[in-house]
Amino acid sequence: MTKKSLRAPLFTAFVPGAALAVALPGTAYASTTINGETNPDSVRYGESSGPTSVGAPQKTTVGCGEGDGTLISGGAGISGGDITTSDFNAPGQSGDHLNGSYPGDGSGNPLTSSPANWTSTTHTGGMGSTSATRSHVWALCLTGN
């Protein structure tokens, strides 16, 4: 079944062995070719408000849902708004940083064996940020696996 989006892709991510185009809002479509066989993939997206105050890093985690298959990769970002309803804007202040992006468990703890979730770690340094600041995370799941 071919799915089409009426919006142009917001960005394209290059993952070894995978092609991914994300059109937000809505569903992200991807396919992976392994040993000459093309498999449909799904992309799960998570977002949290902040960080807005100086302090400990903030974790945002999303995982592959039932029927999504196996986590094969992920991605993360920090911006100045909800990227599902507007363009990707710069974070609220220059001290907002994406500190990390990694596979892990549902609580955001890093895992190297059989992870089912992807976590972003963001931080506001120096001075507080605006309430528009958002942390983003994506999980790329290989279906049929």
Tab-separated table of C-alpha atoms in Angstrom:
chain	number	residue	atom	x	y	z
A	1	MET	CA	0.000	0.000	0.000
A	2	THR	CA	1.445	3.357	-1.001
A	3	LYS	CA	0.871	6.253	1.367
A	4	LYS	CA	1.066	9.843	0.187
A	5	SER	CA	1.433	13.064	2.078
A	6	LEU	CA	0.111	16.402	0.888
A	7	ARG	CA	2.977	18.218	2.596
A	8	ALA	CA	6.539	18.351	1.398
A	9	PRO	CA	8.989	16.543	3.695
A	10	LEU	CA	10.168	18.703	6.588
A	11	PHE	CA	13.503	16.941	6.511
A	12	THR	CA	15.156	13.771	5.314
A	13	ALA	CA	17.288	11.684	7.640
A	14	PHE	CA	19.941	9.293	6.410
A	15	VAL	CA	20.207	6.096	8.384
A	16	PRO	CA	22.441	3.306	7.069
A	17	GLY	CA	20.164	0.996	5.095
A	18	ALA	CA	17.076	3.172	5.501
A	19	ALA	CA	15.313	5.959	3.645
A	20	LEU	CA	13.172	8.261	5.755
A	21	ALA	CA	11.044	11.250	4.849
A	22	VAL	CA	9.084	13.054	7.525
A	23	ALA	CA	6.080	15.195	6.698
A	24	LEU	CA	4.746	16.821	9.853
A	25	PRO	CA	2.013	16.949	10.989
A	26	GLY	CA	0.926	13.408	10.320
A	27	THR	CA	2.681	10.171	9.753
A	28	ALA	CA	6.275	9.628	8.793
A	29	TYR	CA	6.914	7.033	6.110
A	30	ALA	CA	10.071	5.044	5.631
A	31	SER	CA	11.349	1.883	4.060
A	32	THR	CA	14.427	-0.206	4.693
A	33	THR	CA	16.107	-2.558	2.260
A	34	ILE	CA	17.822	-5.533	3.866
A	35	ASN	CA	19.250	-8.327	1.712
A	36	GLY	CA	17.330	-6.991	-1.271
A	37	GLU	CA	13.952	-7.064	0.537
A	38	THR	CA	12.134	-3.781	1.171
A	39	ASN	CA	10.367	-3.536	4.531
A	40	PRO	CA	7.923	-0.823	5.613
A	41	ASP	CA	8.994	1.093	8.693
A	42	SER	CA	7.224	3.287	11.180
A	43	VAL	CA	8.454	6.367	12.957
A	44	ARG	CA	7.242	7.261	16.432
A	45	TYR	CA	7.526	10.884	17.589
A	46	GLY	CA	7.592	12.282	21.109
A	47	GLU	CA	7.734	15.854	22.361
A	48	SER	CA	7.910	17.512	25.749
A	49	SER	CA	7.723	21.130	26.839
A	50	GLY	CA	11.025	22.609	27.965
A	51	PRO	CA	13.534	22.699	29.367
A	52	THR	CA	12.857	26.255	30.463
A	53	SER	CA	14.958	26.594	33.620
A	54	VAL	CA	18.635	26.042	34.308
A	55	GLY	CA	19.118	22.699	35.977
A	56	ALA	CA	19.454	19.013	35.371
A	57	PRO	CA	19.091	17.726	31.813
A	58	GLN	CA	15.589	16.836	30.625
A	59	LYS	CA	14.881	13.457	29.030
A	60	THR	CA	12.180	12.801	26.433
A	61	THR	CA	11.587	9.184	25.405
A	62	VAL	CA	9.511	7.482	22.708
A	63	GLY	CA	9.356	3.829	21.745
A	64	CYS	CA	8.192	1.446	19.106
A	65	GLY	CA	4.566	0.545	19.717
A	66	GLU	CA	2.929	-2.849	19.426
A	67	GLY	CA	3.135	-3.967	15.822
A	68	ASP	CA	5.839	-1.404	14.967
A	69	GLY	CA	8.625	-3.975	15.007
A	70	THR	CA	12.186	-3.499	16.241
A	71	LEU	CA	13.907	-0.208	17.073
A	72	ILE	CA	16.694	0.338	14.524
A	73	SER	CA	17.571	4.017	15.028
A	74	GLY	CA	16.313	7.359	16.258
A	75	GLY	CA	16.881	11.080	16.367
A	76	ALA	CA	16.341	14.141	18.511
A	77	GLY	CA	16.216	17.920	18.549
A	78	ILE	CA	15.393	21.006	20.575
A	79	SER	CA	13.422	23.896	19.103
A	80	GLY	CA	11.434	27.008	19.846
A	81	GLY	CA	7.994	25.516	19.235
A	82	ASP	CA	5.751	22.659	18.260
A	83	ILE	CA	7.241	21.331	15.007
A	84	THR	CA	4.085	19.373	14.201
A	85	THR	CA	2.151	22.608	13.660
A	86	SER	CA	4.820	25.125	12.584
A	87	ASP	CA	8.260	25.452	11.048
A	88	PHE	CA	11.332	24.384	12.989
A	89	ASN	CA	12.336	27.493	14.975
A	90	ALA	CA	15.491	28.140	16.971
A	91	PRO	CA	15.234	27.340	20.689
A	92	GLY	CA	14.140	30.066	23.087
A	93	GLN	CA	17.681	31.041	24.133
A	94	SER	CA	21.235	30.411	23.027
A	95	GLY	CA	21.956	28.197	26.051
A	96	ASP	CA	19.430	25.538	24.953
A	97	HIS	CA	21.296	22.417	23.850
A	98	LEU	CA	20.681	18.893	22.649
A	99	ASN	CA	23.058	16.963	24.910
A	100	GLY	CA	22.414	13.461	23.634
A	101	SER	CA	20.306	11.033	21.659
A	102	TYR	CA	20.505	7.296	22.356
A	103	PRO	CA	18.663	3.951	22.533
A	104	GLY	CA	17.345	2.944	25.927
A	105	ASP	CA	14.523	1.725	28.112
A	106	GLY	CA	11.160	3.387	28.718
A	107	SER	CA	12.628	5.510	31.542
A	108	GLY	CA	15.372	7.008	29.374
A	109	ASN	CA	18.224	4.884	30.724
A	110	PRO	CA	20.777	3.911	28.052
A	111	LEU	CA	20.710	0.291	26.849
A	112	THR	CA	23.054	-1.532	24.509
A	113	SER	CA	21.064	-4.765	24.351
A	114	SER	CA	17.508	-4.997	22.933
A	115	PRO	CA	16.420	-1.361	23.380
A	116	ALA	CA	12.825	-0.554	22.396
A	117	ASN	CA	12.932	3.231	22.989
A	118	TRP	CA	14.905	6.290	21.884
A	119	THR	CA	15.719	9.158	24.262
A	120	SER	CA	16.787	12.771	23.797
A	121	THR	CA	18.557	14.648	26.569
A	122	THR	CA	18.264	18.450	26.455
A	123	HIS	CA	19.513	21.202	28.744
A	124	THR	CA	19.108	24.937	29.279
A	125	GLY	CA	22.285	26.627	30.450
A	126	GLY	CA	23.198	30.127	31.520
A	127	MET	CA	19.735	31.585	31.949
A	128	GLY	CA	16.184	30.273	31.650
A	129	SER	CA	14.536	29.753	28.292
A	130	THR	CA	11.104	30.676	26.946
A	131	SER	CA	7.975	28.584	27.419
A	132	ALA	CA	7.991	27.884	23.661
A	133	THR	CA	11.069	25.623	23.983
A	134	ARG	CA	10.339	21.977	23.096
A	135	SER	CA	12.395	18.779	23.209
A	136	HIS	CA	11.812	16.277	20.381
A	137	VAL	CA	12.621	12.604	19.861
A	138	TRP	CA	11.981	10.070	17.080
A	139	ALA	CA	12.201	6.265	17.044
A	140	LEU	CA	12.649	4.446	13.728
A	141	CYS	CA	11.074	0.979	13.936
A	142	LEU	CA	11.558	-1.855	11.423
A	143	THR	CA	8.259	-3.657	10.928
A	144	GLY	CA	8.063	-7.332	10.105
A	145	ASN	CA	11.048	-7.983	12.331
